[in-house]
PDB file of C-alpha atoms in Angstrom:
ATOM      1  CA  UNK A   1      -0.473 -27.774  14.127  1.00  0.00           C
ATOM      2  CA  UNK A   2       2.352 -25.031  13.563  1.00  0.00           C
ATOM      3  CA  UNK A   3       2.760 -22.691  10.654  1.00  0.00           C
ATOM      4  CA  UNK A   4       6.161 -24.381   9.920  1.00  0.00           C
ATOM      5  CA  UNK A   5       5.729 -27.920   9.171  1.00  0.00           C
ATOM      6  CA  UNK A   6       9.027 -30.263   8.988  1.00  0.00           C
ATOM      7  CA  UNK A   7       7.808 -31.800   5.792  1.00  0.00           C
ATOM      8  CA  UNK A   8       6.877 -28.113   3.904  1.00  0.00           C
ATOM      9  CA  UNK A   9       8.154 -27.668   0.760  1.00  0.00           C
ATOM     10  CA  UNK A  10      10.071 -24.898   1.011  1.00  0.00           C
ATOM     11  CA  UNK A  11      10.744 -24.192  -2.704  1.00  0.00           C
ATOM     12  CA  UNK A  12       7.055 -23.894  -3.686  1.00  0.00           C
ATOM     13  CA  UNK A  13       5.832 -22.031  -0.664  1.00  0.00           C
ATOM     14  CA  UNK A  14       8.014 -18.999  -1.337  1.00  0.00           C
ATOM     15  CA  UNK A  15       6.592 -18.251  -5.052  1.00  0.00           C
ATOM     16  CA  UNK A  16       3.198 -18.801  -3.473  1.00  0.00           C
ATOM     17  CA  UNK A  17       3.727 -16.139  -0.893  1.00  0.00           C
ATOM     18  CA  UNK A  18       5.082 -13.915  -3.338  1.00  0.00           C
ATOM     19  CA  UNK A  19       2.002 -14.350  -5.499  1.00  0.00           C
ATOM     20  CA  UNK A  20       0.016 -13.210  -2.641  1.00  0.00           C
ATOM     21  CA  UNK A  21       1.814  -9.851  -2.077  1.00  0.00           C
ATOM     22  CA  UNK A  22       1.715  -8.771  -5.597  1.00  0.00           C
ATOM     23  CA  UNK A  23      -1.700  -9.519  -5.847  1.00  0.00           C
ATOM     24  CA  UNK A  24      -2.178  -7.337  -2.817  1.00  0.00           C
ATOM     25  CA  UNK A  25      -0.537  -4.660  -4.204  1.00  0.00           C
ATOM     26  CA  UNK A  26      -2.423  -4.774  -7.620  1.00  0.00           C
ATOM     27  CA  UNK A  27      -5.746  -4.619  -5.824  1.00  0.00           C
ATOM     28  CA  UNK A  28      -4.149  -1.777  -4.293  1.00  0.00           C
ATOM     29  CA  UNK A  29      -3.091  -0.304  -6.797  1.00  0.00           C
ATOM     30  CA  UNK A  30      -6.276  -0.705  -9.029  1.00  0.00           C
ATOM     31  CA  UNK A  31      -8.611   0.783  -6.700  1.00  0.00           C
ATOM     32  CA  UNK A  32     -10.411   4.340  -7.677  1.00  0.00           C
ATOM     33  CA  UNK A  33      -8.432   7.579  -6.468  1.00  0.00           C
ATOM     34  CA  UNK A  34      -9.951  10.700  -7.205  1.00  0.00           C
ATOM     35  CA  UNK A  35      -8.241  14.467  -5.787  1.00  0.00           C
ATOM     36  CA  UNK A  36     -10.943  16.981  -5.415  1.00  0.00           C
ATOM     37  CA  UNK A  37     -10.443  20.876  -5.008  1.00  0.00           C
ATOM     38  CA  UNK A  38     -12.171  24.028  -4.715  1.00  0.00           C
ATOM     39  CA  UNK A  39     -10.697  26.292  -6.804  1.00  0.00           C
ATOM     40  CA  UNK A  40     -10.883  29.691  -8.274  1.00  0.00           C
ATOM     41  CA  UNK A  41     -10.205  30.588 -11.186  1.00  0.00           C
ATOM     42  CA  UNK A  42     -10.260  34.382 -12.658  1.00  0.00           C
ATOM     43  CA  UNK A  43     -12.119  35.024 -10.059  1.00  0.00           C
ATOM     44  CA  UNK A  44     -14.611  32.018 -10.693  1.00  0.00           C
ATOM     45  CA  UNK A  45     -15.611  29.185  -8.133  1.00  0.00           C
ATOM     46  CA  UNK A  46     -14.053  25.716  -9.835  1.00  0.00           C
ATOM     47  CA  UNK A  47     -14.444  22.214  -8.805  1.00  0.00           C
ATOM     48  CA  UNK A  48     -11.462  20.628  -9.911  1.00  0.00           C
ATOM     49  CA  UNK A  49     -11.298  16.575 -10.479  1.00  0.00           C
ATOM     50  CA  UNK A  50      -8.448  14.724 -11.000  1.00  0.00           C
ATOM     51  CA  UNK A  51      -8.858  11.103 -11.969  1.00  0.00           C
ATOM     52  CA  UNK A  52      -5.720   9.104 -10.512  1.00  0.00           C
ATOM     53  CA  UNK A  53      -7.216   5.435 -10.888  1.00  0.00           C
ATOM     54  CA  UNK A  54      -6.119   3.555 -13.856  1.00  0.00           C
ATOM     55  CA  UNK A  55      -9.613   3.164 -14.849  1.00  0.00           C
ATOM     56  CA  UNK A  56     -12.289   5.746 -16.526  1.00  0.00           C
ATOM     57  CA  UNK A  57     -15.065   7.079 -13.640  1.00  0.00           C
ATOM     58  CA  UNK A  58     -18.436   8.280 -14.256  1.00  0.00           C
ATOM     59  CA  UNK A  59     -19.264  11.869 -11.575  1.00  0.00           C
ATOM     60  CA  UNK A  60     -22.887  11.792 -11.286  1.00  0.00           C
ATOM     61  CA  UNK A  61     -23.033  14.523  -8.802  1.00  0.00           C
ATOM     62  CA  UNK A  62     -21.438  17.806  -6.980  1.00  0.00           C
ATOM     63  CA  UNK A  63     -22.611  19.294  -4.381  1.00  0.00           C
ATOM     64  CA  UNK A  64     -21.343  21.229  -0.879  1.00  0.00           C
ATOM     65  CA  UNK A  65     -19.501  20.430   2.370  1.00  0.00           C
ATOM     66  CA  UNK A  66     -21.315  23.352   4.704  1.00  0.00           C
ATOM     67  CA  UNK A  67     -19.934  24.417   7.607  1.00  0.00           C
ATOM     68  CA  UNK A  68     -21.287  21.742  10.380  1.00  0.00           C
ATOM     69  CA  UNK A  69     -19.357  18.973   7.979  1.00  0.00           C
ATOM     70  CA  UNK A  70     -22.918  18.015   6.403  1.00  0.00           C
ATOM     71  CA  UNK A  71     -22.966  17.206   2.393  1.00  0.00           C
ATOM     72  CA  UNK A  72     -25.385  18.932   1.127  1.00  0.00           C
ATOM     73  CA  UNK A  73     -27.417  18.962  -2.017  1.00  0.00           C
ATOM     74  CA  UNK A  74     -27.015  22.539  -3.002  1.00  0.00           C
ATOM     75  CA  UNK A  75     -28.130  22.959  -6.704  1.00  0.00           C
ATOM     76  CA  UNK A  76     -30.829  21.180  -8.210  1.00  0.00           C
ATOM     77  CA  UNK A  77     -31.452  18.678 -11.318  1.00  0.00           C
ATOM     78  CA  UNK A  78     -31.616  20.793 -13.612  1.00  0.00           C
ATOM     79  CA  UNK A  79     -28.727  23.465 -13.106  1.00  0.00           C
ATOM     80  CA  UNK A  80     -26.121  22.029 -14.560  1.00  0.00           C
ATOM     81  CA  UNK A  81     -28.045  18.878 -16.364  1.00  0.00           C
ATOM     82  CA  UNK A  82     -26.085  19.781 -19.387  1.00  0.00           C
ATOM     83  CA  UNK A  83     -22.420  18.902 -17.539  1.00  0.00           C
ATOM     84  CA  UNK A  84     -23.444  15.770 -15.684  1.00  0.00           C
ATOM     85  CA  UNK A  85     -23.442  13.031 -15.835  1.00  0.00           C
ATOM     86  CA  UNK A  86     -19.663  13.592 -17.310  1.00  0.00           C
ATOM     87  CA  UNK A  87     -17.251  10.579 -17.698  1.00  0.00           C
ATOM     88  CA  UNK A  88     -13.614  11.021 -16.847  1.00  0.00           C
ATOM     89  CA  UNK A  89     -11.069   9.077 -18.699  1.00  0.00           C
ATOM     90  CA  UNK A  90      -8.217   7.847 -16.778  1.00  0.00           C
ATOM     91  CA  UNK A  91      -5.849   9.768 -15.373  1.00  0.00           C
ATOM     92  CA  UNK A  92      -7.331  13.373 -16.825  1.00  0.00           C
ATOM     93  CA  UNK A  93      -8.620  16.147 -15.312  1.00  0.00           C
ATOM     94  CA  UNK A  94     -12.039  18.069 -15.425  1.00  0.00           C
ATOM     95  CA  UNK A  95     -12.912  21.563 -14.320  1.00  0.00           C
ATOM     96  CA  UNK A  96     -16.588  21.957 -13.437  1.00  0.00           C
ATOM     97  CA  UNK A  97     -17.355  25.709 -13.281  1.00  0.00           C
ATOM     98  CA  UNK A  98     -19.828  26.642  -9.956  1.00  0.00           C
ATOM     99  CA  UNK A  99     -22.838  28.362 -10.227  1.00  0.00           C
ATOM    100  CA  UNK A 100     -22.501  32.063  -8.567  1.00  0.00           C
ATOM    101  CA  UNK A 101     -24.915  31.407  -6.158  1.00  0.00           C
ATOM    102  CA  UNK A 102     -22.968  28.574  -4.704  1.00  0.00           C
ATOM    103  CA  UNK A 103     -19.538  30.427  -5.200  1.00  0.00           C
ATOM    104  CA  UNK A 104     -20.896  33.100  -2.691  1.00  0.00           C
ATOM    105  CA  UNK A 105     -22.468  30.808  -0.238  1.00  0.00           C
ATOM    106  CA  UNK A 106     -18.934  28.679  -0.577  1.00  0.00           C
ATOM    107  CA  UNK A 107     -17.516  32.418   0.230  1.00  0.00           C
ATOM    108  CA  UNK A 108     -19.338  33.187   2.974  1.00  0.00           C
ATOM    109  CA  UNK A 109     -18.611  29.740   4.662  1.00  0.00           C
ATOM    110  CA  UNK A 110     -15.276  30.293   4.447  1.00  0.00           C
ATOM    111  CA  UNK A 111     -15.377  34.453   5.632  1.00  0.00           C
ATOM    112  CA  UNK A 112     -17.985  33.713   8.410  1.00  0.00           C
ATOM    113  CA  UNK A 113     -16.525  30.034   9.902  1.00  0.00           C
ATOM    114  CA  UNK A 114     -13.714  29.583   8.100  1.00  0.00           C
ATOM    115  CA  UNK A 115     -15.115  26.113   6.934  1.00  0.00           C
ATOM    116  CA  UNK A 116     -16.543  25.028   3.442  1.00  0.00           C
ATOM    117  CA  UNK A 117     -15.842  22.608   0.689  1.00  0.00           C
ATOM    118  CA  UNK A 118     -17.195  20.762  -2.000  1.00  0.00           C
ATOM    119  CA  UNK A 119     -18.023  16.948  -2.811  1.00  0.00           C
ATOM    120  CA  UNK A 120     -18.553  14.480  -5.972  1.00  0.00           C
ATOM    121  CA  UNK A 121     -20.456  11.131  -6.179  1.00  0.00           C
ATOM    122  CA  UNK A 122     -19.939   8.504  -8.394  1.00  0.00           C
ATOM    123  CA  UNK A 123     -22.178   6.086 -10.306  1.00  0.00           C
ATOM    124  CA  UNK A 124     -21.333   3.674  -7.779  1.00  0.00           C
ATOM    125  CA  UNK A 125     -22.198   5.613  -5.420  1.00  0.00           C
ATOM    126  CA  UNK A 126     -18.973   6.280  -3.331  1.00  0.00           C
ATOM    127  CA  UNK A 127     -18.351   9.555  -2.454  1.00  0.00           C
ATOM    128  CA  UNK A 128     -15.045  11.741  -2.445  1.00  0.00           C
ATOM    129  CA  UNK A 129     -14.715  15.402  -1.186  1.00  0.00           C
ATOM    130  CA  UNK A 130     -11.805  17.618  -0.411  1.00  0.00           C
ATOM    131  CA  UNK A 131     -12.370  17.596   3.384  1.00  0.00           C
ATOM    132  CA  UNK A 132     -11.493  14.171   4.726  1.00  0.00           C
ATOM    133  CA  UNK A 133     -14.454  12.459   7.165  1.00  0.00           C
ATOM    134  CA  UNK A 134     -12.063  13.275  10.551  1.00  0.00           C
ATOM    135  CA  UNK A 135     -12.111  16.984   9.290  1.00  0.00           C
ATOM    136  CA  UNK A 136     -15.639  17.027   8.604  1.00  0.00           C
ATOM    137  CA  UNK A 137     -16.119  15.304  11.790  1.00  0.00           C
ATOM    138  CA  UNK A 138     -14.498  17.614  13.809  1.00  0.00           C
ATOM    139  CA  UNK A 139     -16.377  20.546  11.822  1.00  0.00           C
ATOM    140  CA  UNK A 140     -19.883  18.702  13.468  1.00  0.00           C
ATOM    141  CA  UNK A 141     -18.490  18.747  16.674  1.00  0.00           C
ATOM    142  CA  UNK A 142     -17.705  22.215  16.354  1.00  0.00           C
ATOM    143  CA  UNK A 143     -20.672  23.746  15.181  1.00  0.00           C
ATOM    144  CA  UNK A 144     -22.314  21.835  18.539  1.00  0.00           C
ATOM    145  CA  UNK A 145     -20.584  24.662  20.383  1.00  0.00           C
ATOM    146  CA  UNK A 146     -20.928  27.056  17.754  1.00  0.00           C
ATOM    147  CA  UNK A 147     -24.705  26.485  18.438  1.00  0.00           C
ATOM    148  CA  UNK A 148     -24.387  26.796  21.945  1.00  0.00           C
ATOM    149  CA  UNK A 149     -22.543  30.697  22.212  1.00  0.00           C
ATOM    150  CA  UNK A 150     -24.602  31.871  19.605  1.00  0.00           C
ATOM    151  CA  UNK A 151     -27.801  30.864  21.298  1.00  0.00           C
ATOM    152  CA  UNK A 152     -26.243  32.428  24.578  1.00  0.00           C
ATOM    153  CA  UNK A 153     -25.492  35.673  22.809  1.00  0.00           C
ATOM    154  CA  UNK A 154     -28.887  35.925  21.205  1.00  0.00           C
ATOM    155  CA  UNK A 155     -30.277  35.449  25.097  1.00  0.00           C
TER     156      UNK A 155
END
């Protein structure tokens, strides 16, 4: 049986397909987008959010990208309780200001390996971070030879 049939009728397949593609592209275009960045701020460690989905988000967590590409749990529950769980309308913008002790350990990853970042998680539990997964990928591979000289050094 072919695709094209002789006795298809042409004149209703056409709006059908179309129907397709834009409901492709609405699912596309529905889905959640979030930009995250470290930032500082008058001299202050930032988290910056930036809701781009057309739909309000709830960030139930932050936490840190360390230097081997890990995500990492820095602070705990009750640090900044007061903050989170924080729902972010659509299409606004937060600012979540960083606890000093994880501004200077964000600092030193970035003096010492170049390498550091930060991460939010959702209610629904997806994640978003602003190192992509290849980047943090290549960070874990690495820190495997990272690992490697600095044990030979120590030797």
């Amino acid at each position: 049986m072919s695709i094209v049939s002789e006795g298809a009728d042409w004149i209703a397949r056409v709006p059908a397909f179309g129907g397709l593609i834009l409901s492709i592209w609405a699912l596309w275009r529905g889905r959640t987008t979030l930009s995250v960045y470290l930032g500082l701020d008058y001299k202050v460690d930032t988290i910056n959010v930036a809701n781009n989905s057309p739909h309000d988000v709830s960030i139930v967590w932050l936490g840190v990208i360390e230097a081997d590409g890990r995500l990492a749990n820095y602070w705990e529950e009750g640090d900044y309780a007061p903050s989170l769980p924080h729902r972010l309308k659509a299409r606004d913008v937060i600012t979540f200001q960083v606890p000093h002790d994880m501004g200077i350990y964000c600092a030193f990853g970035r003096s010492v390996r170049g390498r550091a970042g930060c991460y939010i998680r959702l209610a629904d539990g997806s994640t978003y971070s602003d190192i992509s997964r290849a980047r943090r990928a290549w960070w874990w591979v690495r820190n495997l030879f990272d690992r490697k000289t600095s044990d030979k050094n120590n030797a």
